[in-house]
Amino acid sequence: YNKHIIDMVVSAKVSKTQGRLGTPFIWGATNSWGGIRTRNFQTNQFENCDAIEPEAIDEHVTGYASCFGCQVHCRAKYIIPSGEYAGVYDEGPEYTVQGALTAETGCADLVALLSGSHLLNTYGIDCLEAGSMIAWAMELYEAGILTNKDTGGLELRFGNAEALNEMIHRIARREGLGDILAEGPLRAAKKIGKNSIKYLIHVKGMSNLHSDERATPALALNVAVASRGSDHLRGRPAIDLYGLPEPVLRRIYSQPVPYDG
Ligand code: SF4
């Protein structure tokens, strides 16, 4: 227990914001400067998405939970407001599932986001990988590489929130196309064939986070060389993300002061 360190952490503006809106608080900044991969990376900004902004999620939040011993309390406790899972309690959604289930799939649908996050939690499925694989399948469908025969008649188009949640079920139950997507990026691309791998957004067979790394070279290098694939948890490239002044960078990273934009 170190009161001084805890005070430093909880008094930081970023911790207060994160403890108020959870990790989706990042969304406004990253989407406004074009850092959100949208519709399987066809664009890098999700337009008309007020419905899934953190302030909209917050209307259905009853409080915040914390990981063991952490004072920040950034994990929202929410109630799904309507739809098939109306009234169901869950926790999240974190920034990653927010991007994977909305921008990547083109679904600016709050209920689909909260329900999808709940389904992924319930099934115990990696949200980033699931959202990315479904977004990839949506582009393949729109490009004619996947057809209604492959999807069992499901209109797997960008923006179809019902199809999004249905595909989460099918992946978990390994039904039809879901059985192929459940194999993960490279094996799924091999099974589908027809140049489908050209539409995959991955590094070493691991789907990327929904961020467009081109504006943040340190993050791009991180995901390009991370040992298990596109893994934003193997580095801490705050250098690019926050535009910290040089004296601060020197205190954090010592020498040399890195890329300055
Ligand atoms: S340790 Fe858990 S509660 Fe604390 S900031 Fe990280 S994710 Fe949030």
Coordinates of C-alpha atoms and ligand atoms in Angstrom, one line a residue:
Y1 CA 0.0 0.0 0.0
N2 CA 1.5 3.3 -1.1
K3 CA -0.9 6.2 -0.5
H4 CA 1.4 8.6 -2.5
I5 CA 1.3 6.5 -5.6
I6 CA -2.5 5.8 -5.3
D7 CA -3.1 9.6 -4.9
M8 CA -1.0 10.3 -8.0
V9 CA -3.0 7.7 -10.0
V10 CA -6.5 8.6 -9.0
S11 CA -5.9 12.4 -9.2
A12 CA -4.7 12.2 -12.8
K13 CA -7.3 13.7 -15.2
V14 CA -7.1 10.5 -17.4
S15 CA -8.0 8.3 -14.4
K16 CA -10.9 10.5 -13.4
T17 CA -12.2 10.4 -17.0
Q18 CA -11.7 6.7 -17.3
G19 CA -13.4 6.2 -13.9
R20 CA -16.4 8.2 -15.2
L21 CA -16.9 6.8 -18.7
G22 CA -14.7 3.7 -18.8
T23 CA -12.2 3.0 -21.6
P24 CA -14.7 4.2 -24.3
F25 CA -13.8 7.7 -23.2
I26 CA -10.9 7.4 -25.8
W27 CA -13.4 7.1 -28.7
G28 CA -14.2 10.8 -29.2
A29 CA -10.5 11.7 -29.6
T30 CA -9.5 8.8 -31.8
N31 CA -12.6 8.9 -34.1
S32 CA -12.3 12.7 -34.5
W33 CA -8.7 12.5 -35.8
G34 CA -9.4 9.5 -38.1
G35 CA -8.0 6.7 -36.0
I36 CA -10.9 4.2 -36.1
R37 CA -10.9 1.4 -38.7
T38 CA -14.4 1.5 -40.2
R39 CA -16.1 -1.2 -42.2
N40 CA -13.1 -3.6 -42.2
F41 CA -10.8 -0.6 -42.8
Q42 CA -12.5 0.8 -45.9
T43 CA -12.3 4.1 -44.1
N44 CA -10.7 5.4 -40.9
Q45 CA -13.5 7.4 -39.3
F46 CA -17.0 6.2 -38.2
E47 CA -19.5 8.8 -39.3
N48 CA -23.0 9.4 -37.6
C49 CA -22.1 7.3 -34.6
D50 CA -23.5 9.4 -31.7
A51 CA -25.6 6.3 -30.7
I52 CA -22.5 4.4 -29.6
E53 CA -20.5 7.3 -28.1
P54 CA -19.5 6.8 -24.4
E55 CA -22.1 9.4 -23.3
A56 CA -24.8 7.3 -24.9
I57 CA -23.6 4.1 -23.3
D58 CA -23.4 6.0 -20.0
E59 CA -27.2 6.5 -20.0
H60 CA -27.5 2.7 -19.3
V61 CA -24.8 2.5 -16.7
T62 CA -25.6 1.8 -13.1
G63 CA -22.1 2.2 -11.6
Y64 CA -18.5 1.2 -12.1
A65 CA -16.6 -1.9 -11.1
S66 CA -12.9 -2.3 -10.7
C67 CA -10.2 -5.0 -11.1
F68 CA -8.9 -6.3 -7.8
G69 CA -7.2 -3.5 -5.8
C70 CA -7.5 -0.8 -8.5
Q71 CA -8.8 2.6 -7.5
V72 CA -9.7 3.7 -11.0
H73 CA -13.0 1.7 -11.3
C74 CA -13.3 1.9 -15.1
R75 CA -15.5 -1.1 -15.9
A76 CA -19.1 0.0 -16.4
K77 CA -22.0 -2.0 -15.1
Y78 CA -24.8 -1.7 -17.6
I79 CA -28.4 -2.9 -18.2
I80 CA -29.4 -3.6 -21.8
P81 CA -32.3 -1.2 -22.5
S82 CA -34.3 -3.0 -25.1
G83 CA -34.4 -5.8 -27.6
E84 CA -34.0 -9.6 -27.1
Y85 CA -31.9 -9.1 -24.0
A86 CA -33.7 -6.1 -22.5
G87 CA -33.1 -5.9 -18.7
V88 CA -30.0 -8.1 -18.8
Y89 CA -27.0 -7.0 -16.7
D90 CA -23.4 -7.1 -17.8
E91 CA -20.1 -5.2 -17.5
G92 CA -18.3 -3.2 -20.2
P93 CA -18.3 -2.5 -23.0
E94 CA -14.6 -1.7 -23.2
Y95 CA -13.1 0.5 -25.9
T96 CA -12.0 -2.6 -27.9
V97 CA -15.4 -4.2 -28.1
Q98 CA -17.0 -0.8 -28.8
G99 CA -14.8 -0.5 -31.9
A100 CA -14.9 -4.2 -32.9
L101 CA -18.7 -4.4 -32.9
T102 CA -19.6 -0.9 -34.2
A103 CA -17.1 0.8 -36.5
E104 CA -15.6 -2.4 -37.9
T105 CA -19.0 -3.7 -38.8
G106 CA -20.6 -0.4 -39.6
C107 CA -23.3 -0.9 -36.9
A108 CA -24.0 2.4 -35.0
D109 CA -26.4 0.5 -32.8
L110 CA -26.2 0.8 -29.1
V111 CA -28.4 -2.2 -28.3
A112 CA -26.5 -4.3 -30.7
L113 CA -23.2 -3.2 -29.0
L114 CA -24.5 -3.9 -25.5
S115 CA -26.1 -7.2 -26.5
G116 CA -23.1 -8.3 -28.5
S117 CA -20.7 -7.5 -25.7
H118 CA -23.0 -9.5 -23.4
L119 CA -23.0 -12.4 -25.8
L120 CA -19.2 -12.4 -26.1
N121 CA -18.8 -12.2 -22.4
T122 CA -21.3 -15.1 -21.9
Y123 CA -19.7 -17.3 -24.5
G124 CA -16.2 -16.3 -23.4
I125 CA -15.1 -15.2 -26.9
D126 CA -12.3 -12.7 -27.7
C127 CA -14.3 -9.6 -28.7
L128 CA -11.6 -8.0 -30.9
E129 CA -11.2 -11.2 -32.9
A130 CA -14.9 -11.9 -33.2
G131 CA -15.8 -8.3 -34.4
S132 CA -12.9 -8.3 -36.8
M133 CA -13.8 -11.6 -38.3
I134 CA -17.4 -10.7 -38.7
A135 CA -16.4 -7.3 -40.3
W136 CA -14.1 -9.2 -42.7
A137 CA -17.0 -11.6 -43.6
M138 CA -19.3 -8.6 -44.2
E139 CA -16.8 -7.2 -46.7
L140 CA -16.4 -10.6 -48.4
Y141 CA -20.2 -10.8 -48.6
E142 CA -20.5 -7.3 -50.2
A143 CA -17.7 -8.2 -52.6
G144 CA -19.5 -11.3 -53.7
I145 CA -16.9 -13.7 -52.3
L146 CA -19.4 -15.0 -49.8
T147 CA -23.0 -15.5 -51.0
N148 CA -26.3 -16.3 -49.4
K149 CA -25.4 -20.0 -49.9
D150 CA -22.5 -19.5 -47.5
T151 CA -24.4 -17.4 -45.0
G152 CA -27.6 -19.6 -45.0
G153 CA -29.5 -16.6 -46.3
L154 CA -28.2 -14.1 -43.8
E155 CA -27.8 -10.6 -45.3
L156 CA -24.3 -10.2 -43.9
R157 CA -23.9 -6.5 -44.9
F158 CA -22.2 -3.7 -43.1
G159 CA -24.6 -2.0 -40.7
N160 CA -26.8 -5.1 -40.2
A161 CA -26.9 -5.3 -36.4
E162 CA -29.1 -8.4 -36.4
A163 CA -26.6 -10.2 -38.6
L164 CA -23.8 -9.1 -36.3
N165 CA -25.3 -10.7 -33.2
E166 CA -26.5 -13.8 -35.1
M167 CA -22.9 -14.3 -36.3
I168 CA -21.7 -14.2 -32.7
H169 CA -24.1 -17.1 -31.9
R170 CA -23.0 -19.0 -35.0
I171 CA -19.3 -18.6 -34.2
A172 CA -19.8 -19.8 -30.6
R173 CA -22.0 -22.7 -31.8
R174 CA -19.7 -23.4 -34.8
E175 CA -22.7 -23.3 -37.2
G176 CA -22.2 -22.8 -40.9
L177 CA -20.0 -19.9 -41.8
G178 CA -19.6 -19.4 -38.0
D179 CA -17.7 -22.7 -37.9
I180 CA -15.2 -21.3 -40.5
L181 CA -14.8 -17.9 -38.8
A182 CA -14.2 -19.6 -35.5
E183 CA -11.0 -21.0 -37.0
G184 CA -9.4 -17.5 -36.8
P185 CA -8.1 -15.3 -39.6
L186 CA -5.6 -17.5 -41.5
R187 CA -7.3 -20.8 -41.4
A188 CA -10.6 -19.2 -42.2
A189 CA -9.1 -17.4 -45.2
K190 CA -7.6 -20.7 -46.4
K191 CA -11.0 -22.4 -46.2
I192 CA -12.9 -19.6 -48.0
G193 CA -10.1 -19.0 -50.6
K194 CA -11.0 -16.8 -53.5
N195 CA -8.5 -14.1 -52.5
S196 CA -10.3 -13.6 -49.2
I197 CA -7.0 -13.2 -47.5
K198 CA -6.5 -9.9 -49.3
Y199 CA -9.3 -8.4 -47.2
L200 CA -7.9 -9.6 -43.9
I201 CA -6.6 -6.9 -41.5
H202 CA -4.1 -8.9 -39.4
V203 CA -0.5 -9.3 -38.3
K204 CA 0.9 -12.9 -38.0
G205 CA -2.7 -14.2 -38.1
M206 CA -4.0 -12.1 -35.3
S207 CA -6.7 -9.5 -36.1
N208 CA -5.8 -5.8 -35.5
L209 CA -7.4 -3.6 -32.9
H210 CA -9.9 -1.2 -34.5
S211 CA -7.4 1.6 -34.5
D212 CA -5.7 3.0 -37.7
E213 CA -2.1 2.9 -36.7
R214 CA -0.8 5.1 -39.5
A215 CA -1.0 8.2 -37.3
T216 CA 0.8 6.6 -34.5
P217 CA 4.1 5.1 -35.8
A218 CA 5.2 3.7 -32.4
L219 CA 1.9 1.8 -32.1
A220 CA 2.3 0.6 -35.7
L221 CA 5.8 -0.7 -34.9
N222 CA 4.4 -2.3 -31.8
V223 CA 1.7 -4.3 -33.6
A224 CA 4.0 -5.1 -36.5
V225 CA 6.7 -6.8 -34.5
A226 CA 4.8 -8.1 -31.4
S227 CA 5.6 -11.7 -31.0
R228 CA 2.1 -13.2 -31.0
G229 CA 0.8 -11.0 -33.8
S230 CA -1.1 -7.7 -33.8
D231 CA -1.0 -7.1 -30.1
H232 CA -1.5 -3.6 -28.7
L233 CA -0.9 -4.9 -25.2
R234 CA 2.8 -5.7 -25.9
G235 CA 3.9 -2.0 -26.0
R236 CA 2.9 1.3 -24.4
P237 CA 3.3 3.8 -27.2
A238 CA 2.0 6.8 -25.4
I239 CA 4.7 8.8 -27.2
D240 CA 2.6 9.2 -30.2
L241 CA -0.8 9.0 -28.6
Y242 CA -0.6 11.8 -26.2
G243 CA 1.9 14.3 -27.8
L244 CA 3.8 14.6 -24.5
P245 CA 6.3 17.4 -24.3
E246 CA 10.0 16.5 -24.4
P247 CA 10.8 17.1 -20.7
V248 CA 8.0 14.6 -19.8
L249 CA 9.2 12.1 -22.4
R250 CA 12.7 12.3 -21.0
R251 CA 11.5 11.6 -17.5
I252 CA 9.4 8.6 -18.7
Y253 CA 11.7 7.1 -21.4
S254 CA 15.1 8.5 -20.7
Q255 CA 17.1 8.6 -24.0
P256 CA 16.7 8.9 -26.8
V257 CA 13.6 11.1 -27.1
P258 CA 11.6 9.3 -29.8
Y259 CA 9.6 10.2 -32.9
D260 CA 8.2 13.8 -32.6
G261 CA 5.7 13.7 -35.4
Ligands
SF4_1 S1 -6.8 -2.2 -13.5 FE1 -8.9 -2.6 -14.2 S2 -10.2 -1.1 -13.2 FE2 -8.1 -0.4 -13.0 S3 -7.8 1.0 -14.8 FE3 -7.1 -1.1 -15.4 S4 -8.9 -2.1 -16.4 FE4 -9.6 -0.3 -15.2

